Coordinates of C-alpha atoms in Angstrom, one line a residue:
Chain A
M1 CA -15.2 29.2 -15.6
I2 CA -17.9 31.2 -13.9
T3 CA -20.5 28.0 -12.3
A4 CA -24.4 29.0 -11.7
V5 CA -27.1 26.5 -11.0
Q6 CA -30.4 27.3 -12.2
K7 CA -33.1 29.1 -10.3
P8 CA -35.9 27.2 -8.3
F9 CA -38.8 26.4 -11.1
A10 CA -41.0 28.1 -8.6
E11 CA -39.4 31.4 -8.7
I12 CA -38.3 31.3 -12.6
Q13 CA -42.5 30.5 -13.6
A14 CA -43.3 33.5 -11.2
M15 CA -40.9 35.9 -13.4
V16 CA -42.5 34.7 -16.6
E17 CA -45.8 34.9 -15.1
G18 CA -47.6 37.4 -18.2
Y19 CA -45.4 36.9 -21.1
S20 CA -47.3 34.8 -23.9
N21 CA -44.4 34.8 -26.2
L22 CA -41.1 33.5 -24.1
L23 CA -37.7 32.4 -25.8
V24 CA -35.4 30.5 -23.3
L25 CA -32.1 31.4 -24.7
G26 CA -29.1 29.1 -23.6
C27 CA -25.3 30.1 -23.5
G28 CA -23.0 27.3 -25.7
T29 CA -20.0 28.1 -22.5
C30 CA -19.4 28.0 -19.1
V31 CA -22.7 27.8 -18.6
T32 CA -23.0 24.6 -20.9
V33 CA -19.7 23.1 -18.9
C34 CA -21.6 23.3 -15.6
M35 CA -24.7 21.7 -16.9
A36 CA -26.8 24.8 -15.9
G37 CA -27.8 26.6 -19.1
G38 CA -26.6 24.8 -22.1
E39 CA -28.7 23.2 -24.8
K40 CA -29.7 20.8 -22.9
E41 CA -30.9 22.3 -20.0
A42 CA -32.5 25.1 -22.0
G43 CA -34.7 22.6 -23.8
I44 CA -35.5 20.6 -20.3
L45 CA -36.7 23.7 -19.1
A46 CA -38.5 24.7 -22.3
S47 CA -40.4 21.6 -21.8
T48 CA -41.3 22.0 -18.5
L49 CA -42.2 25.5 -18.7
R50 CA -44.7 24.2 -21.8
L51 CA -46.1 21.2 -19.9
A52 CA -46.6 23.5 -16.8
G53 CA -48.0 26.4 -18.4
R54 CA -50.3 23.6 -20.4
Q55 CA -51.6 22.4 -17.4
K56 CA -52.7 25.4 -15.8
G57 CA -54.5 26.5 -19.3
L58 CA -52.3 29.3 -19.9
K59 CA -51.6 30.3 -23.7
M60 CA -48.0 30.3 -23.5
R61 CA -45.9 29.8 -26.7
I62 CA -42.5 29.0 -25.6
V63 CA -39.2 28.1 -27.9
E64 CA -35.4 27.9 -26.9
D65 CA -32.3 28.1 -28.6
T66 CA -28.8 28.3 -27.5
I67 CA -26.3 31.0 -28.7
E68 CA -22.1 30.1 -28.5
R69 CA -21.8 33.2 -26.1
Q70 CA -24.1 35.3 -24.1
C71 CA -21.1 37.5 -23.3
D72 CA -20.2 38.8 -27.2
R73 CA -22.2 41.0 -29.3
E74 CA -21.9 38.9 -32.6
F75 CA -23.8 35.5 -31.5
F76 CA -26.7 36.9 -30.9
D77 CA -26.9 37.8 -34.7
T78 CA -28.5 33.9 -35.2
V79 CA -31.1 34.2 -32.7
R80 CA -32.1 38.1 -33.2
D81 CA -35.4 37.4 -35.1
K82 CA -36.1 34.6 -32.4
V83 CA -35.6 37.4 -29.8
E84 CA -37.2 40.2 -31.4
A85 CA -40.5 38.0 -32.0
A86 CA -40.8 37.0 -28.2
D87 CA -41.9 39.2 -25.2
A88 CA -39.5 38.5 -23.4
V89 CA -36.1 36.3 -23.2
L90 CA -35.4 33.7 -20.3
S91 CA -31.7 33.8 -20.3
L92 CA -29.8 30.7 -18.7
A93 CA -26.3 32.7 -19.0
C94 CA -24.8 33.8 -16.2
G95 CA -25.0 36.6 -14.9
V96 CA -23.0 38.7 -17.4
G97 CA -24.8 37.4 -20.3
V98 CA -28.4 38.2 -19.0
Q99 CA -27.0 41.8 -18.9
F100 CA -25.4 41.9 -22.0
C101 CA -28.3 40.2 -23.7
S102 CA -30.0 42.8 -22.3
E103 CA -28.1 45.7 -23.7
V104 CA -27.8 44.0 -27.0
F105 CA -32.0 44.0 -27.5
A106 CA -32.4 47.4 -25.3
G107 CA -36.0 47.1 -25.1
K108 CA -36.4 43.5 -24.2
R109 CA -37.1 42.1 -20.6
V110 CA -34.6 39.8 -20.3
L111 CA -34.8 37.4 -17.2
P112 CA -32.3 35.4 -15.2
G113 CA -32.5 31.5 -15.5
L114 CA -29.9 31.1 -13.3
N115 CA -27.7 31.4 -10.1
T116 CA -24.3 32.7 -10.8
R117 CA -22.1 31.7 -8.3
F118 CA -18.5 31.3 -8.8
Y119 CA -15.1 30.7 -11.0
G120 CA -14.6 27.2 -10.4
T121 CA -13.3 23.8 -12.0
T122 CA -14.8 20.5 -12.6
E123 CA -14.0 18.3 -10.0
Q124 CA -15.6 15.9 -11.5
Q125 CA -18.9 15.2 -14.2
G126 CA -21.7 16.8 -11.7
I127 CA -19.7 18.6 -8.8
W128 CA -17.8 22.0 -9.2
S129 CA -16.1 24.0 -6.9
E130 CA -14.8 27.4 -6.4
R131 CA -10.8 28.3 -7.3
C132 CA -11.1 32.2 -7.9
A133 CA -12.5 35.4 -6.7
G134 CA -11.3 37.4 -9.4
C135 CA -10.0 39.8 -7.0
G136 CA -8.0 41.5 -9.4
T137 CA -4.5 41.2 -7.7
C138 CA -3.1 37.4 -7.9
V139 CA -1.1 35.9 -5.4
L140 CA -0.8 32.3 -6.4
D141 CA 2.7 32.7 -6.8
R142 CA 2.9 33.3 -2.7
F143 CA 0.8 30.3 -1.8
G144 CA 1.8 27.2 -4.0
G145 CA -1.1 27.6 -6.4
V146 CA -3.6 27.6 -3.7
C147 CA -5.7 30.6 -3.0
P148 CA -6.2 31.7 0.3
V149 CA -8.9 34.9 -1.4
A150 CA -10.8 32.4 -2.9
R151 CA -10.3 29.4 -0.7
C152 CA -10.1 30.4 3.0
S153 CA -13.6 31.0 4.0
K154 CA -12.2 34.8 5.5
S155 CA -9.8 35.1 2.5
L156 CA -7.1 35.6 5.0
L157 CA -3.5 35.9 4.0
N158 CA -1.5 35.5 7.1
G159 CA -2.4 32.2 8.0
P160 CA -5.3 30.1 9.1
C161 CA -7.6 31.3 11.9
G162 CA -8.8 28.7 15.0
G163 CA -11.6 27.8 13.0
S164 CA -9.4 25.0 11.0
Q165 CA -9.8 21.6 12.7
N166 CA -8.7 18.4 10.9
G167 CA -7.9 20.1 7.9
M168 CA -11.8 21.2 7.3
C169 CA -13.4 25.0 8.1
E170 CA -15.4 26.0 10.5
V171 CA -18.1 27.5 8.4
D172 CA -18.8 23.9 6.9
Q173 CA -17.2 21.2 8.3
E174 CA -18.1 18.4 6.5
N175 CA -17.8 20.1 3.0
I176 CA -15.5 23.1 3.0
Q177 CA -11.6 22.1 3.5
C178 CA -9.7 24.3 5.2
G179 CA -7.8 27.1 2.6
W180 CA -4.8 27.4 4.5
Q181 CA -4.5 23.4 5.3
L182 CA -4.5 23.1 1.9
I183 CA -2.0 26.0 1.4
Y184 CA 0.5 24.6 3.9
D185 CA 0.4 21.0 2.4
R186 CA 0.9 22.2 -1.1
M187 CA 3.9 24.6 0.0
K188 CA 5.4 21.5 2.8
S189 CA 5.1 19.6 -0.5
L190 CA 7.1 22.0 -2.7
G191 CA 9.8 22.6 -0.1
L192 CA 8.1 26.3 0.5
L193 CA 7.5 26.2 3.7
H194 CA 9.7 28.8 4.6
L195 CA 8.3 31.4 2.5
L196 CA 5.1 31.4 4.5
E197 CA 6.8 32.8 7.5
E198 CA 6.9 36.3 6.0
N199 CA 4.4 38.5 6.4
Q200 CA 1.7 39.9 3.8
P201 CA 1.1 43.2 3.3
I202 CA -2.7 44.2 3.5
K203 CA -4.2 43.6 0.3
D204 CA -5.1 46.3 -2.1
W205 CA -8.6 45.2 -2.3
R206 CA -9.4 48.4 -5.1
T207 CA -8.8 46.3 -8.2
G208 CA -11.7 43.7 -6.8
R209 CA -15.4 44.3 -6.2
D210 CA -13.9 47.4 -3.7
G211 CA -13.0 49.3 -6.5
G212 CA -16.3 49.6 -8.2
P213 CA -17.7 47.9 -11.1
G214 CA -14.2 47.1 -13.1
K215 CA -13.4 47.9 -16.6
I216 CA -10.4 46.5 -19.0
V217 CA -9.2 48.6 -22.0
R218 CA -6.4 47.6 -23.9
E219 CA -5.2 50.4 -25.9
D220 CA -3.6 48.4 -28.6
M221 CA -6.3 46.3 -29.3
V222 CA -9.0 49.4 -29.2
L223 CA -10.2 49.2 -33.0
D224 CA -10.4 53.1 -34.4
T225 CA -13.4 53.9 -35.2
Chain B
M1 CA -50.3 11.1 -36.2
A2 CA -52.1 10.0 -34.0
K3 CA -54.4 12.1 -31.8
Q4 CA -53.4 12.6 -27.9
S5 CA -55.9 10.3 -26.9
E6 CA -54.5 7.8 -29.1
K7 CA -50.9 7.8 -28.8
K8 CA -49.5 4.7 -26.8
I9 CA -47.0 4.9 -23.8
V10 CA -43.5 5.1 -25.0
A11 CA -41.2 2.2 -23.5
F12 CA -37.6 3.0 -23.9
C13 CA -36.2 -0.5 -23.9
C14 CA -32.4 -1.6 -23.1
E15 CA -31.8 -4.1 -26.0
N16 CA -29.8 -6.3 -23.9
S17 CA -32.6 -6.9 -21.0
A18 CA -36.2 -5.6 -21.5
L19 CA -36.7 -5.5 -25.5
K20 CA -35.4 -9.0 -25.6
A21 CA -38.1 -9.9 -22.8
A22 CA -40.7 -7.7 -25.1
E23 CA -39.7 -9.8 -28.3
A24 CA -39.6 -12.8 -26.2
L25 CA -43.6 -12.6 -25.7
D26 CA -46.2 -14.2 -27.5
G27 CA -49.8 -14.5 -28.0
P28 CA -52.3 -12.4 -26.6
A29 CA -49.7 -11.3 -23.8
A30 CA -47.6 -9.9 -26.8
L31 CA -51.0 -8.2 -28.6
E32 CA -51.6 -7.1 -24.5
V33 CA -47.9 -5.0 -24.3
L34 CA -48.3 -3.9 -28.2
A35 CA -51.0 -2.6 -28.2
A36 CA -50.3 -0.4 -24.8
V37 CA -46.7 0.7 -25.4
E38 CA -44.5 2.3 -28.2
L39 CA -41.2 0.4 -28.1
V40 CA -38.4 2.2 -28.5
R41 CA -35.0 0.6 -28.6
L42 CA -31.5 2.0 -26.9
P43 CA -28.2 0.6 -26.3
C44 CA -28.7 1.1 -23.2
T45 CA -31.0 3.1 -20.7
G46 CA -28.1 5.3 -19.8
K47 CA -28.8 6.7 -23.1
A48 CA -32.1 8.4 -21.9
E49 CA -31.9 11.8 -21.3
T50 CA -34.6 13.5 -19.2
G51 CA -35.0 15.9 -22.4
L52 CA -36.0 13.2 -24.6
L53 CA -38.6 11.7 -22.0
L54 CA -40.3 15.6 -21.4
E55 CA -40.3 15.6 -25.1
C56 CA -42.5 12.3 -25.2
L57 CA -44.9 13.8 -22.6
E58 CA -45.4 17.2 -24.5
K59 CA -46.2 15.3 -27.8
G60 CA -49.0 14.0 -26.2
H61 CA -47.9 10.3 -25.1
P62 CA -49.7 9.7 -22.0
G63 CA -47.1 8.2 -20.0
V64 CA -43.3 7.0 -20.5
L65 CA -41.5 3.6 -19.1
V66 CA -37.8 3.6 -19.0
L67 CA -37.2 -0.3 -18.9
G68 CA -33.1 -1.3 -18.0
C69 CA -31.7 -4.1 -17.0
P70 CA -31.5 -4.8 -13.4
A71 CA -28.8 -2.4 -11.4
D72 CA -26.3 -5.0 -10.4
N73 CA -26.6 -6.4 -14.2
C74 CA -26.0 -3.3 -16.5
K75 CA -23.7 -4.3 -19.4
F76 CA -22.2 -0.8 -19.4
L77 CA -22.1 -1.6 -16.0
V78 CA -23.7 1.9 -14.6
G79 CA -26.8 2.8 -17.6
S80 CA -29.3 1.6 -15.5
S81 CA -28.0 3.5 -12.2
R82 CA -27.9 7.2 -14.4
A83 CA -31.4 6.2 -16.1
R84 CA -32.9 6.1 -12.5
K85 CA -31.3 9.0 -11.3
R86 CA -32.6 11.0 -14.6
V87 CA -36.2 9.4 -14.1
E88 CA -36.3 11.1 -10.5
V89 CA -35.0 14.1 -12.5
T90 CA -37.6 14.2 -14.4
R91 CA -40.5 12.8 -11.7
R92 CA -39.3 16.2 -9.8
L93 CA -39.8 18.5 -12.7
L94 CA -42.8 16.6 -13.6
K95 CA -44.5 17.4 -10.1
E96 CA -42.9 21.2 -9.9
A97 CA -44.7 22.0 -13.2
G98 CA -48.2 20.6 -11.7
L99 CA -48.2 16.9 -13.6
S100 CA -48.6 14.1 -11.8
E101 CA -44.5 12.5 -11.5
E102 CA -46.9 8.8 -12.1
R103 CA -46.5 9.8 -15.7
V104 CA -42.8 8.3 -16.1
H105 CA -41.7 5.4 -14.6
M106 CA -38.6 3.2 -14.4
D107 CA -38.3 -0.5 -13.9
F108 CA -36.0 -3.0 -14.3
V109 CA -36.2 -6.2 -16.1
S110 CA -33.8 -8.8 -17.5
S111 CA -34.0 -11.0 -20.7
V112 CA -36.1 -13.7 -19.2
D113 CA -38.8 -11.4 -17.4
A114 CA -41.0 -11.4 -20.6
H115 CA -43.8 -11.9 -17.5
R116 CA -42.5 -9.0 -15.6
L117 CA -43.2 -7.1 -18.6
G118 CA -47.1 -7.4 -18.9
R119 CA -47.3 -7.0 -15.6
I120 CA -45.4 -3.4 -15.7
V121 CA -47.1 -2.2 -18.4
R122 CA -50.5 -3.3 -17.0
E123 CA -49.7 -1.4 -13.3
M124 CA -48.7 1.5 -15.6
Q125 CA -51.9 1.9 -17.6
E126 CA -53.8 1.5 -14.2
R127 CA -51.5 4.5 -12.9
L128 CA -52.0 6.3 -15.9
A129 CA -55.8 5.4 -15.8
A130 CA -56.1 6.8 -12.1
L131 CA -55.1 10.2 -13.4
E132 CA -56.6 13.1 -15.0
P133 CA -56.0 13.0 -18.7
A134 CA -53.2 15.4 -19.4
P135 CA -54.2 18.8 -21.2
T136 CA -53.7 19.5 -25.0
P137 CA -50.4 21.0 -26.4
I138 CA -51.0 24.9 -26.5
G139 CA -48.3 26.4 -27.8
G140 CA -44.4 26.0 -28.7
K141 CA -43.1 22.0 -29.3
S142 CA -45.8 19.9 -30.0

């Protein structure tokens, strides 16, 4: 899933200043699972904004709602009236949802309430960690299912750097495991260490961010217009 | 519906401890507590959510008490500790919103602590009395 964290409250407050009619719009998919922008979080943020506005004597009307996904057009139908009635929408979706909400409601100010972080997994309730960098050319088959692009701080494909110590990465020795230690351990347990002897060719990064904004077209699925 | 000034402190009580303590009160002590707080029964304070605590303040209640079992005596093992974390988050949010964090308070009361309950309520009343009155609702939920 796409993970995110809520922006600092002071930043959100500054962003919504001047709007007298605000819709806090949660997203019911990824950011609900990572407890950043779902129904509960939209309710808590809207409550906090109302209390803060009241404390400052501001005449702000703040309502909240949550839709299934903000990255698919059809789900916006249920909140169309609320969006149109609002001066601005504070979207608690990931960056995709914020942009798409802005596209669906052209002319409406849509503000981001979250900082989108990474594609990650739920290690346990309350802890999420990165697993995929969306490079567009998956190499997991060569590394025992541990991604060197996402999990090595330098995205090295041919072994660890000198900053790997006791299984931890020099970028943060307390919190970041060395991705290459993980790869080595996994390949050893699979009896596939010999595959790590192979030199990996230079990776074509054009399928990721370096190739510009991505687009996927499935001709067999595109509806005729 | 009562006016904001007449609204009571909301006390979310674990039914295994604080609520039993409240039920054990009698005489003037019981009257004093019941005049000051609105008791809300919870199966465990672990059920108290941040949004719910904020909503009480939004609706004009002057303060919120969360009264759970002593942390090492929770029937559901971690309910009280979870509630404590949520109360801490709520207090941080209130501070960020420019309100006093004293409006939300957690305490731990066993079922035989009826005498302590009265004191906890009185202390909460004193803390709230020292604060500026909370502003009245303007828009959105109220």
